[in-house]
mmCIF file of C-alpha atoms in Angstrom:
data_model
loop_
_atom_site.group_PDB
_atom_site.id
_atom_site.type_symbol
_atom_site.label_atom_id
_atom_site.label_comp_id
_atom_site.label_asym_id
_atom_site.label_seq_id
_atom_site.Cartn_x
_atom_site.Cartn_y
_atom_site.Cartn_z
ATOM 1 C CA UNK K 1 19.357 -11.876 -9.027
ATOM 2 C CA UNK K 2 22.737 -13.191 -10.171
ATOM 3 C CA UNK K 3 21.975 -16.962 -9.768
ATOM 4 C CA UNK K 4 24.292 -17.610 -6.820
ATOM 5 C CA UNK K 5 21.656 -18.543 -4.308
ATOM 6 C CA UNK K 6 21.909 -15.449 -2.097
ATOM 7 C CA UNK K 7 19.357 -12.658 -1.621
ATOM 8 C CA UNK K 8 20.152 -9.414 -3.398
ATOM 9 C CA UNK K 9 18.323 -6.178 -3.162
ATOM 10 C CA UNK K 10 16.840 -3.369 -5.424
ATOM 11 C CA UNK K 11 16.234 -0.021 -3.853
ATOM 12 C CA UNK K 12 14.179 2.640 -5.735
ATOM 13 C CA UNK K 13 12.989 6.142 -4.768
ATOM 14 C CA UNK K 14 14.059 9.696 -4.231
ATOM 15 C CA UNK K 15 17.181 10.670 -2.207
ATOM 16 C CA UNK K 16 17.654 13.591 0.112
ATOM 17 C CA UNK K 17 19.418 15.240 -2.887
ATOM 18 C CA UNK K 18 16.227 14.812 -4.929
ATOM 19 C CA UNK K 19 17.940 12.343 -7.099
ATOM 20 C CA UNK K 20 15.660 9.470 -8.310
ATOM 21 C CA UNK K 21 17.420 6.123 -8.163
ATOM 22 C CA UNK K 22 16.868 2.402 -8.781
ATOM 23 C CA UNK K 23 19.937 0.518 -7.738
ATOM 24 C CA UNK K 24 20.853 -3.120 -7.538
ATOM 25 C CA UNK K 25 22.986 -4.403 -4.636
ATOM 26 C CA UNK K 26 24.646 -7.769 -4.782
ATOM 27 C CA UNK K 27 24.997 -9.897 -1.581
ATOM 28 C CA UNK K 28 28.119 -11.917 -0.946
ATOM 29 C CA UNK K 29 26.172 -14.489 1.085
ATOM 30 C CA UNK K 30 26.959 -12.993 4.406
ATOM 31 C CA UNK K 31 24.687 -9.999 4.298
ATOM 32 C CA UNK K 32 27.426 -7.724 2.930
ATOM 33 C CA UNK K 33 26.166 -5.770 -0.193
ATOM 34 C CA UNK K 34 27.978 -4.088 -3.086
ATOM 35 C CA UNK K 35 26.249 -1.895 -5.592
ATOM 36 C CA UNK K 36 26.216 -3.285 -9.117
ATOM 37 C CA UNK K 37 26.907 -0.021 -11.042
ATOM 38 C CA UNK K 38 26.443 -1.746 -14.406
ATOM 39 C CA UNK K 39 22.660 -2.418 -13.665
ATOM 40 C CA UNK K 40 20.660 -0.544 -16.375
ATOM 41 C CA UNK K 41 17.673 0.454 -14.188
ATOM 42 C CA UNK K 42 16.156 3.876 -14.784
ATOM 43 C CA UNK K 43 16.040 5.867 -11.481
ATOM 44 C CA UNK K 44 12.500 6.714 -10.532
ATOM 45 C CA UNK K 45 10.626 8.215 -7.512
ATOM 46 C CA UNK K 46 7.055 7.672 -6.365
ATOM 47 C CA UNK K 47 7.918 4.131 -7.507
ATOM 48 C CA UNK K 48 6.931 0.550 -7.293
ATOM 49 C CA UNK K 49 9.144 -2.529 -7.811
ATOM 50 C CA UNK K 50 8.259 -6.229 -8.102
ATOM 51 C CA UNK K 51 10.112 -9.408 -9.043
ATOM 52 C CA UNK K 52 8.942 -12.494 -10.943
ATOM 53 C CA UNK K 53 10.258 -14.928 -13.559
ATOM 54 C CA UNK K 54 8.081 -13.632 -16.299
ATOM 55 C CA UNK K 55 9.667 -15.414 -19.211
ATOM 56 C CA UNK K 56 10.293 -18.757 -17.621
ATOM 57 C CA UNK K 57 13.970 -18.686 -18.342
ATOM 58 C CA UNK K 58 16.578 -17.387 -16.031
ATOM 59 C CA UNK K 59 15.470 -16.236 -12.580
ATOM 60 C CA UNK K 60 13.763 -13.045 -11.368
ATOM 61 C CA UNK K 61 12.914 -10.350 -13.792
ATOM 62 C CA UNK K 62 12.017 -6.885 -12.497
ATOM 63 C CA UNK K 63 9.094 -4.552 -13.260
ATOM 64 C CA UNK K 64 9.351 -0.859 -12.184
ATOM 65 C CA UNK K 65 7.045 2.021 -12.313
ATOM 66 C CA UNK K 66 7.573 5.674 -11.206
ATOM 67 C CA UNK K 67 8.523 9.228 -12.109
ATOM 68 C CA UNK K 68 11.921 10.330 -13.400
ATOM 69 C CA UNK K 69 13.401 13.712 -12.285
ATOM 70 C CA UNK K 70 14.648 14.525 -15.706
ATOM 71 C CA UNK K 71 13.211 17.355 -17.657
ATOM 72 C CA UNK K 72 10.727 16.797 -18.938
ATOM 73 C CA UNK K 73 9.641 14.314 -16.199
ATOM 74 C CA UNK K 74 8.582 10.915 -17.500
ATOM 75 C CA UNK K 75 5.956 8.537 -16.137
ATOM 76 C CA UNK K 76 7.359 5.057 -16.655
ATOM 77 C CA UNK K 77 6.492 1.410 -16.483
ATOM 78 C CA UNK K 78 9.484 -0.780 -17.405
ATOM 79 C CA UNK K 79 10.286 -4.442 -17.483
ATOM 80 C CA UNK K 80 13.892 -5.806 -17.211
ATOM 81 C CA UNK K 81 14.551 -9.345 -18.275
ATOM 82 C CA UNK K 82 17.246 -11.144 -16.342
ATOM 83 C CA UNK K 83 19.752 -13.526 -18.143
ATOM 84 C CA UNK K 84 20.177 -15.396 -14.958
ATOM 85 C CA UNK K 85 23.535 -13.928 -14.020
ATOM 86 C CA UNK K 86 22.091 -10.527 -13.048
ATOM 87 C CA UNK K 87 22.429 -8.913 -16.440
ATOM 88 C CA UNK K 88 19.175 -7.182 -17.398
ATOM 89 C CA UNK K 89 17.727 -6.168 -20.719
ATOM 90 C CA UNK K 90 15.092 -3.367 -20.745
ATOM 91 C CA UNK K 91 11.627 -3.860 -22.209
ATOM 92 C CA UNK K 92 10.154 -0.448 -22.855
ATOM 93 C CA UNK K 93 6.387 0.070 -22.273
ATOM 94 C CA UNK K 94 5.646 -3.681 -21.514
ATOM 95 C CA UNK K 95 2.054 -2.852 -20.452
ATOM 96 C CA UNK K 96 1.344 0.107 -22.757
ATOM 97 C CA UNK K 97 0.748 2.122 -19.622
ATOM 98 C CA UNK K 98 3.145 4.345 -17.710
ATOM 99 C CA UNK K 99 2.248 4.955 -14.098
ATOM 100 C CA UNK K 100 3.482 6.497 -10.902
ATOM 101 C CA UNK K 101 2.308 6.342 -7.252
ATOM 102 C CA UNK K 102 0.972 2.843 -7.347
ATOM 103 C CA UNK K 103 1.828 -0.889 -6.679
ATOM 104 C CA UNK K 104 2.797 -3.921 -8.696
ATOM 105 C CA UNK K 105 2.061 -7.528 -7.718
ATOM 106 C CA UNK K 106 2.740 -10.731 -9.639
ATOM 107 C CA UNK K 107 0.844 -14.042 -9.374
ATOM 108 C CA UNK K 108 -0.364 -16.763 -11.711
ATOM 109 C CA UNK K 109 -4.041 -15.970 -11.803
ATOM 110 C CA UNK K 110 -5.199 -18.361 -14.479
ATOM 111 C CA UNK K 111 -3.276 -21.478 -13.529
ATOM 112 C CA UNK K 112 -1.192 -21.653 -16.793
ATOM 113 C CA UNK K 113 2.198 -21.633 -14.971
ATOM 114 C CA UNK K 114 3.030 -18.052 -15.938
ATOM 115 C CA UNK K 115 3.294 -15.053 -13.714
ATOM 116 C CA UNK K 116 0.578 -12.350 -14.439
ATOM 117 C CA UNK K 117 0.557 -8.884 -13.017
ATOM 118 C CA UNK K 118 -1.732 -6.413 -11.481
ATOM 119 C CA UNK K 119 -0.607 -2.737 -11.447
ATOM 120 C CA UNK K 120 -2.091 0.426 -10.031
ATOM 121 C CA UNK K 121 -1.226 4.135 -10.121
ATOM 122 C CA UNK K 122 -1.761 7.435 -11.870
ATOM 123 C CA UNK K 123 -1.093 7.847 -15.553
ATOM 124 C CA UNK K 124 0.263 10.985 -17.209
ATOM 125 C CA UNK K 125 -3.247 12.186 -17.781
ATOM 126 C CA UNK K 126 -3.697 12.121 -13.995
ATOM 127 C CA UNK K 127 -6.186 9.266 -14.130
ATOM 128 C CA UNK K 128 -6.104 6.518 -11.581
ATOM 129 C CA UNK K 129 -5.618 3.021 -12.817
ATOM 130 C CA UNK K 130 -5.955 -0.663 -11.875
ATOM 131 C CA UNK K 131 -5.511 -3.363 -14.414
ATOM 132 C CA UNK K 132 -4.645 -7.074 -14.657
ATOM 133 C CA UNK K 133 -2.348 -8.251 -17.417
ATOM 134 C CA UNK K 134 -1.951 -11.891 -18.336
ATOM 135 C CA UNK K 135 1.380 -13.322 -19.350
ATOM 136 C CA UNK K 136 1.804 -15.488 -22.412
ATOM 137 C CA UNK K 137 4.762 -17.246 -20.961
ATOM 138 C CA UNK K 138 7.432 -15.307 -22.765
ATOM 139 C CA UNK K 139 7.104 -12.103 -20.655
ATOM 140 C CA UNK K 140 4.560 -10.562 -23.113
ATOM 141 C CA UNK K 141 1.440 -9.125 -21.372
ATOM 142 C CA UNK K 142 -2.136 -8.577 -22.529
ATOM 143 C CA UNK K 143 -4.707 -6.595 -20.671
ATOM 144 C CA UNK K 144 -7.475 -8.843 -19.087
ATOM 145 C CA UNK K 145 -10.709 -6.928 -19.612
ATOM 146 C CA UNK K 146 -12.848 -9.422 -17.769
ATOM 147 C CA UNK K 147 -12.936 -7.541 -14.404
ATOM 148 C CA UNK K 148 -13.423 -3.846 -13.910
ATOM 149 C CA UNK K 149 -11.235 -3.291 -10.753
ATOM 150 C CA UNK K 150 -11.627 -0.014 -8.886
ATOM 151 C CA UNK K 151 -9.032 2.431 -10.169
ATOM 152 C CA UNK K 152 -6.543 3.417 -7.482
ATOM 153 C CA UNK K 153 -3.420 5.338 -6.522
ATOM 154 C CA UNK K 154 -1.620 5.404 -3.265
ATOM 155 C CA UNK K 155 -2.468 1.835 -3.110
ATOM 156 C CA UNK K 156 -1.562 -1.668 -1.854
ATOM 157 C CA UNK K 157 -2.072 -5.041 -3.571
ATOM 158 C CA UNK K 158 -2.107 -8.572 -2.061
ATOM 159 C CA UNK K 159 -2.648 -11.940 -3.700
ATOM 160 C CA UNK K 160 -3.793 -14.837 -1.589
ATOM 161 C CA UNK K 161 -6.104 -17.863 -1.917
ATOM 162 C CA UNK K 162 -8.457 -16.593 0.797
ATOM 163 C CA UNK K 163 -11.290 -19.085 -0.019
ATOM 164 C CA UNK K 164 -9.146 -22.091 -0.565
ATOM 165 C CA UNK K 165 -10.902 -22.779 -3.781
ATOM 166 C CA UNK K 166 -9.555 -21.537 -7.078
ATOM 167 C CA UNK K 167 -6.235 -20.009 -6.909
ATOM 168 C CA UNK K 168 -5.011 -16.572 -5.926
ATOM 169 C CA UNK K 169 -7.648 -14.049 -5.061
ATOM 170 C CA UNK K 170 -6.938 -10.267 -4.907
ATOM 171 C CA UNK K 171 -7.262 -7.684 -2.212
ATOM 172 C CA UNK K 172 -6.721 -4.014 -3.098
ATOM 173 C CA UNK K 173 -6.835 -0.859 -1.068
ATOM 174 C CA UNK K 174 -6.085 2.779 -1.789
ATOM 175 C CA UNK K 175 -7.454 6.117 -3.070
ATOM 176 C CA UNK K 176 -10.265 5.889 -5.581
ATOM 177 C CA UNK K 177 -12.244 8.533 -7.433
ATOM 178 C CA UNK K 178 -15.211 7.988 -5.161
ATOM 179 C CA UNK K 179 -16.562 10.917 -3.040
ATOM 180 C CA UNK K 180 -15.260 8.939 -0.026
ATOM 181 C CA UNK K 181 -12.038 7.962 -1.674
ATOM 182 C CA UNK K 182 -10.700 5.172 0.464
ATOM 183 C CA UNK K 183 -11.445 1.577 -0.460
ATOM 184 C CA UNK K 184 -10.385 -1.906 0.639
ATOM 185 C CA UNK K 185 -11.876 -4.576 -1.679
ATOM 186 C CA UNK K 186 -11.698 -8.397 -2.141
ATOM 187 C CA UNK K 187 -12.044 -9.955 -5.562
ATOM 188 C CA UNK K 188 -12.454 -13.731 -5.704
ATOM 189 C CA UNK K 189 -10.856 -15.632 -8.553
ATOM 190 C CA UNK K 190 -12.731 -18.394 -10.340
ATOM 191 C CA UNK K 191 -9.421 -20.111 -11.124
ATOM 192 C CA UNK K 192 -9.253 -18.940 -14.757
ATOM 193 C CA UNK K 193 -8.310 -15.344 -13.924
ATOM 194 C CA UNK K 194 -11.835 -14.045 -13.814
ATOM 195 C CA UNK K 195 -12.470 -12.026 -10.572
ATOM 196 C CA UNK K 196 -15.663 -11.045 -8.841
ATOM 197 C CA UNK K 197 -15.960 -8.232 -6.226
ATOM 198 C CA UNK K 198 -17.310 -9.523 -3.025
ATOM 199 C CA UNK K 199 -19.591 -7.307 -0.880
ATOM 200 C CA UNK K 200 -21.843 -7.801 2.127
ATOM 201 C CA UNK K 201 -21.261 -9.629 5.498
ATOM 202 C CA UNK K 202 -17.684 -10.869 5.895
ATOM 203 C CA UNK K 203 -16.491 -8.888 2.946
ATOM 204 C CA UNK K 204 -16.548 -5.359 4.415
ATOM 205 C CA UNK K 205 -13.160 -3.925 5.224
ATOM 206 C CA UNK K 206 -12.071 -0.535 6.587
ATOM 207 C CA UNK K 207 -11.686 1.661 3.542
ATOM 208 C CA UNK K 208 -8.306 3.447 3.389
ATOM 209 C CA UNK K 209 -6.006 5.643 1.406
ATOM 210 C CA UNK K 210 -2.238 5.940 1.883
ATOM 211 C CA UNK K 211 -2.495 2.195 2.558
ATOM 212 C CA UNK K 212 -0.479 -0.881 3.099
ATOM 213 C CA UNK K 213 -2.016 -4.386 3.496
ATOM 214 C CA UNK K 214 -0.563 -7.808 4.226
ATOM 215 C CA UNK K 215 -1.844 -11.291 4.259
ATOM 216 C CA UNK K 216 -0.640 -14.396 6.138
ATOM 217 C CA UNK K 217 -1.868 -17.095 8.486
ATOM 218 C CA UNK K 218 -1.926 -15.546 11.894
ATOM 219 C CA UNK K 219 -4.014 -18.024 13.946
ATOM 220 C CA UNK K 220 -2.571 -21.377 12.752
ATOM 221 C CA UNK K 221 -5.651 -22.490 10.734
ATOM 222 C CA UNK K 222 -3.807 -22.588 7.415
ATOM 223 C CA UNK K 223 -5.931 -19.797 6.036
ATOM 224 C CA UNK K 224 -4.717 -16.330 5.057
ATOM 225 C CA UNK K 225 -5.673 -13.462 7.390
ATOM 226 C CA UNK K 226 -5.511 -9.761 6.609
ATOM 227 C CA UNK K 227 -3.997 -6.618 8.140
ATOM 228 C CA UNK K 228 -5.012 -3.245 6.734
ATOM 229 C CA UNK K 229 -3.231 0.099 7.529
ATOM 230 C CA UNK K 230 -3.867 3.553 6.171
ATOM 231 C CA UNK K 231 -6.017 6.623 6.516
ATOM 232 C CA UNK K 232 -9.751 5.872 6.736
ATOM 233 C CA UNK K 233 -12.512 8.115 5.298
ATOM 234 C CA UNK K 234 -12.600 10.010 8.621
ATOM 235 C CA UNK K 235 -8.931 10.950 8.183
ATOM 236 C CA UNK K 236 -7.973 8.661 10.982
ATOM 237 C CA UNK K 237 -4.985 6.250 10.775
ATOM 238 C CA UNK K 238 -5.913 2.659 11.308
ATOM 239 C CA UNK K 239 -4.397 -0.752 11.706
ATOM 240 C CA UNK K 240 -7.193 -3.265 11.483
ATOM 241 C CA UNK K 241 -6.845 -7.095 11.701
ATOM 242 C CA UNK K 242 -9.294 -9.485 10.016
ATOM 243 C CA UNK K 243 -9.249 -13.235 10.530
ATOM 244 C CA UNK K 244 -10.280 -15.459 7.827
ATOM 245 C CA UNK K 245 -13.490 -17.506 8.650
ATOM 246 C CA UNK K 246 -11.790 -20.465 6.962
ATOM 247 C CA UNK K 247 -15.156 -21.751 5.699
ATOM 248 C CA UNK K 248 -14.374 -21.769 2.013
ATOM 249 C CA UNK K 249 -16.131 -18.478 1.301
ATOM 250 C CA UNK K 250 -13.271 -16.015 1.782
ATOM 251 C CA UNK K 251 -15.233 -14.202 4.486
ATOM 252 C CA UNK K 252 -13.341 -12.406 7.319
ATOM 253 C CA UNK K 253 -14.188 -11.391 10.848
ATOM 254 C CA UNK K 254 -12.747 -8.126 12.249
ATOM 255 C CA UNK K 255 -10.671 -8.369 15.458
ATOM 256 C CA UNK K 256 -11.860 -5.410 17.638
ATOM 257 C CA UNK K 257 -8.942 -5.270 20.036
ATOM 258 C CA UNK K 258 -5.342 -5.435 18.949
ATOM 259 C CA UNK K 259 -2.031 -3.805 20.148
ATOM 260 C CA UNK K 260 -1.157 -2.469 16.707
ATOM 261 C CA UNK K 261 -0.309 1.255 16.355
ATOM 262 C CA UNK K 262 -2.487 2.854 13.710
ATOM 263 C CA UNK K 263 -0.511 4.344 10.769
ATOM 264 C CA UNK K 264 -0.828 5.797 7.312
ATOM 265 C CA UNK K 265 1.716 6.115 4.571
ATOM 266 C CA UNK K 266 3.479 3.077 5.859
ATOM 267 C CA UNK K 267 4.331 -0.578 5.276
ATOM 268 C CA UNK K 268 3.235 -3.719 6.866
ATOM 269 C CA UNK K 269 4.654 -7.280 6.599
ATOM 270 C CA UNK K 270 3.631 -10.685 7.971
ATOM 271 C CA UNK K 271 6.266 -13.311 8.555
ATOM 272 C CA UNK K 272 7.795 -15.609 11.245
ATOM 273 C CA UNK K 273 10.419 -13.258 12.698
ATOM 274 C CA UNK K 274 11.269 -14.997 15.945
ATOM 275 C CA UNK K 275 11.268 -18.534 14.595
ATOM 276 C CA UNK K 276 8.509 -19.722 16.889
ATOM 277 C CA UNK K 277 4.680 -19.687 17.279
ATOM 278 C CA UNK K 278 3.642 -18.586 13.822
ATOM 279 C CA UNK K 279 3.729 -15.417 11.850
ATOM 280 C CA UNK K 280 4.615 -11.991 13.477
ATOM 281 C CA UNK K 281 3.926 -8.468 12.174
ATOM 282 C CA UNK K 282 6.084 -5.500 11.514
ATOM 283 C CA UNK K 283 4.279 -2.082 10.936
ATOM 284 C CA UNK K 284 5.860 1.305 9.938
ATOM 285 C CA UNK K 285 4.243 4.589 9.153
ATOM 286 C CA UNK K 286 2.944 7.876 10.451
ATOM 287 C CA UNK K 287 0.803 7.561 13.552
ATOM 288 C CA UNK K 288 -2.034 9.831 14.801
ATOM 289 C CA UNK K 289 0.411 12.117 16.559
ATOM 290 C CA UNK K 290 2.443 12.769 13.474
ATOM 291 C CA UNK K 291 5.401 10.544 14.556
ATOM 292 C CA UNK K 292 6.960 7.968 12.368
ATOM 293 C CA UNK K 293 7.151 4.496 13.882
ATOM 294 C CA UNK K 294 8.449 0.943 13.058
ATOM 295 C CA UNK K 295 7.243 -1.695 15.448
ATOM 296 C CA UNK K 296 7.420 -5.507 15.765
ATOM 297 C CA UNK K 297 4.659 -7.602 17.167
ATOM 298 C CA UNK K 298 5.219 -11.189 18.050
ATOM 299 C CA UNK K 299 2.465 -13.766 17.750
ATOM 300 C CA UNK K 300 1.744 -16.550 20.296
ATOM 301 C CA UNK K 301 0.347 -18.590 17.381
ATOM 302 C CA UNK K 302 -3.196 -17.765 18.047
ATOM 303 C CA UNK K 303 -3.221 -14.269 16.742
ATOM 304 C CA UNK K 304 -2.519 -12.725 20.141
ATOM 305 C CA UNK K 305 0.317 -10.226 19.744
ATOM 306 C CA UNK K 306 2.838 -8.584 21.931
ATOM 307 C CA UNK K 307 4.929 -5.548 21.011
ATOM 308 C CA UNK K 308 8.629 -6.055 21.264
ATOM 309 C CA UNK K 309 10.267 -2.991 22.665
ATOM 310 C CA UNK K 310 13.894 -1.883 22.682
ATOM 311 C CA UNK K 311 14.547 -2.701 18.934
ATOM 312 C CA UNK K 312 16.896 -0.378 17.017
ATOM 313 C CA UNK K 313 14.382 0.230 14.035
ATOM 314 C CA UNK K 314 14.215 3.712 12.708
ATOM 315 C CA UNK K 315 10.537 4.978 12.594
ATOM 316 C CA UNK K 316 9.814 5.865 8.930
ATOM 317 C CA UNK K 317 6.913 6.777 6.700
ATOM 318 C CA UNK K 318 6.509 6.772 2.923
ATOM 319 C CA UNK K 319 8.856 3.849 2.790
ATOM 320 C CA UNK K 320 8.954 0.082 2.600
ATOM 321 C CA UNK K 321 9.814 -3.008 4.754
ATOM 322 C CA UNK K 322 11.344 -6.026 3.057
ATOM 323 C CA UNK K 323 12.282 -9.330 4.729
ATOM 324 C CA UNK K 324 14.876 -11.949 3.622
ATOM 325 C CA UNK K 325 17.558 -14.069 5.229
ATOM 326 C CA UNK K 326 20.517 -12.136 3.834
ATOM 327 C CA UNK K 327 23.288 -13.856 5.837
ATOM 328 C CA UNK K 328 22.002 -17.460 5.506
ATOM 329 C CA UNK K 329 21.516 -18.052 9.215
ATOM 330 C CA UNK K 330 17.845 -19.223 8.877
ATOM 331 C CA UNK K 331 16.462 -16.008 10.286
ATOM 332 C CA UNK K 332 14.594 -13.222 8.463
ATOM 333 C CA UNK K 333 16.425 -9.936 8.425
ATOM 334 C CA UNK K 334 14.773 -6.572 7.897
ATOM 335 C CA UNK K 335 15.463 -3.813 5.239
ATOM 336 C CA UNK K 336 13.711 -0.597 6.078
ATOM 337 C CA UNK K 337 13.475 2.495 3.826
ATOM 338 C CA UNK K 338 11.674 5.820 4.120
ATOM 339 C CA UNK K 339 11.876 9.177 5.779
ATOM 340 C CA UNK K 340 12.711 9.113 9.533
ATOM 341 C CA UNK K 341 11.736 11.489 12.304
ATOM 342 C CA UNK K 342 14.812 13.670 11.547
ATOM 343 C CA UNK K 343 13.547 14.174 8.000
ATOM 344 C CA UNK K 344 16.250 12.103 6.606
ATOM 345 C CA UNK K 345 15.619 9.463 3.923
ATOM 346 C CA UNK K 346 17.161 6.169 5.039
ATOM 347 C CA UNK K 347 17.758 2.654 3.789
ATOM 348 C CA UNK K 348 18.881 0.448 6.660
ATOM 349 C CA UNK K 349 19.421 -3.270 7.034
ATOM 350 C CA UNK K 350 18.874 -4.811 10.403
ATOM 351 C CA UNK K 351 20.255 -8.380 11.015
ATOM 352 C CA UNK K 352 18.117 -10.649 13.063
ATOM 353 C CA UNK K 353 20.147 -11.874 15.944
ATOM 354 C CA UNK K 354 17.436 -13.877 17.677
ATOM 355 C CA UNK K 355 18.952 -16.597 19.700
ATOM 356 C CA UNK K 356 16.578 -19.515 20.086
ATOM 357 C CA UNK K 357 17.530 -22.999 21.130
ATOM 358 C CA UNK K 358 15.701 -25.902 19.832
ATOM 359 C CA UNK K 359 14.444 -28.242 22.645
ATOM 360 C CA UNK K 360 16.294 -31.473 23.332
ATOM 361 C CA UNK K 361 14.394 -34.388 21.849
ATOM 362 C CA UNK K 362 14.504 -37.735 23.762
ATOM 363 C CA UNK K 363 14.534 -40.746 21.656
ATOM 364 C CA UNK K 364 11.341 -42.775 22.016
ATOM 365 C CA UNK K 365 11.544 -46.181 23.429
ATOM 366 C CA UNK K 366 11.640 -49.067 20.941
ATOM 367 C CA UNK K 367 8.123 -50.271 20.115
ATOM 368 C CA UNK K 368 6.661 -53.001 17.918
ATOM 369 C CA UNK K 369 3.787 -52.176 15.631
ATOM 370 C CA UNK K 370 1.828 -53.897 12.917
ATOM 371 C CA UNK K 371 1.270 -52.447 9.405
ATOM 372 C CA UNK K 372 -0.928 -49.638 10.843
ATOM 373 C CA UNK K 373 0.532 -46.813 12.883
ATOM 374 C CA UNK K 374 -0.644 -43.379 13.745
ATOM 375 C CA UNK K 375 1.895 -40.567 14.336
ATOM 376 C CA UNK K 376 0.896 -37.425 16.145
ATOM 377 C CA UNK K 377 2.999 -34.137 16.010
ATOM 378 C CA UNK K 378 2.753 -31.158 18.285
ATOM 379 C CA UNK K 379 4.023 -27.638 17.794
ATOM 380 C CA UNK K 380 7.058 -26.868 20.076
ATOM 381 C CA UNK K 381 6.756 -23.642 22.041
ATOM 382 C CA UNK K 382 9.560 -21.581 23.657
ATOM 383 C CA UNK K 383 9.914 -18.387 25.456
ATOM 384 C CA UNK K 384 12.251 -16.422 23.199
ATOM 385 C CA UNK K 385 13.550 -12.898 22.819
ATOM 386 C CA UNK K 386 13.848 -11.243 19.457
ATOM 387 C CA UNK K 387 16.851 -8.900 18.786
ATOM 388 C CA UNK K 388 18.171 -7.019 15.806
ATOM 389 C CA UNK K 389 21.470 -5.275 15.138
#
């Protein structure tokens, strides 16, 4: 945020004292954080926060939506422009729509080099809302009316090029106005920011409310797979994995057996946590027994997962999981927010202390070749343990 090359943090939501906050914490580079009390962010609950350089100038800007606890309460969607040193200027009503209880996600959907935004939530007339806004390059946004996305609240958004064709596609899930309210939908992008809802075989996903979704390559085929969590239309928590068919169509195949604990009102992230064998998964939320959990599942590189036990993570719901290397050791650390099983709202940082040793590489013998040579590379494997503190 302040241009010094370290990962800072913004935390937004409602405290145990019913105070709504949005606070900026500056990292000293070693994972030690100090609140920047001069930050101008309005405190909101039932909130969403997203980062992108929307004006092409000076580093990550911030968009926030949510509800104030002032009287009268206000629904807000605000944009803060960063000067590159962590000083922010507020842009009021950047989308001409104030929302709570939704999600915000940035991506360049029309390949013009500017970060566009999709936002969901409930407006102050209690209508659900999902819209795409395109960016003119200066941080000014215009509604894109070309696609009628399903209006949602309690939602999750993910951009990914799932068909390998024309830029970022869009996956959305959450509560709609339908009789069976849960949905999970895929919209393919034509490369110009025009999206088409896909239905039928390979495009049918578990419909959920109170949702969280994440995308990432889980089986090493360089295509993005999908994990969906939430409450299905039978009021049952789910955690469902879909592997990308990787055939250029954006179709997915459901994996019927996984070790993932089903949750609602949670958060899910996909990233390489242990440093080996592909992307792993962290899931938090409320399980079918009403308990709040946070669990890590490591990947063998082929989308076969093993739960890692004995970790110090607080189980939470109605929170969020964020990953970043906050102490510059090359490992992703974990920030967890939400309400724990003691009914206390928490924000806790867990440093990744995984100790993995790179294999010793023996220098090859000297060889002589002509002008043509073929080099083959193989993925190293190792039996590693993951630990956090």
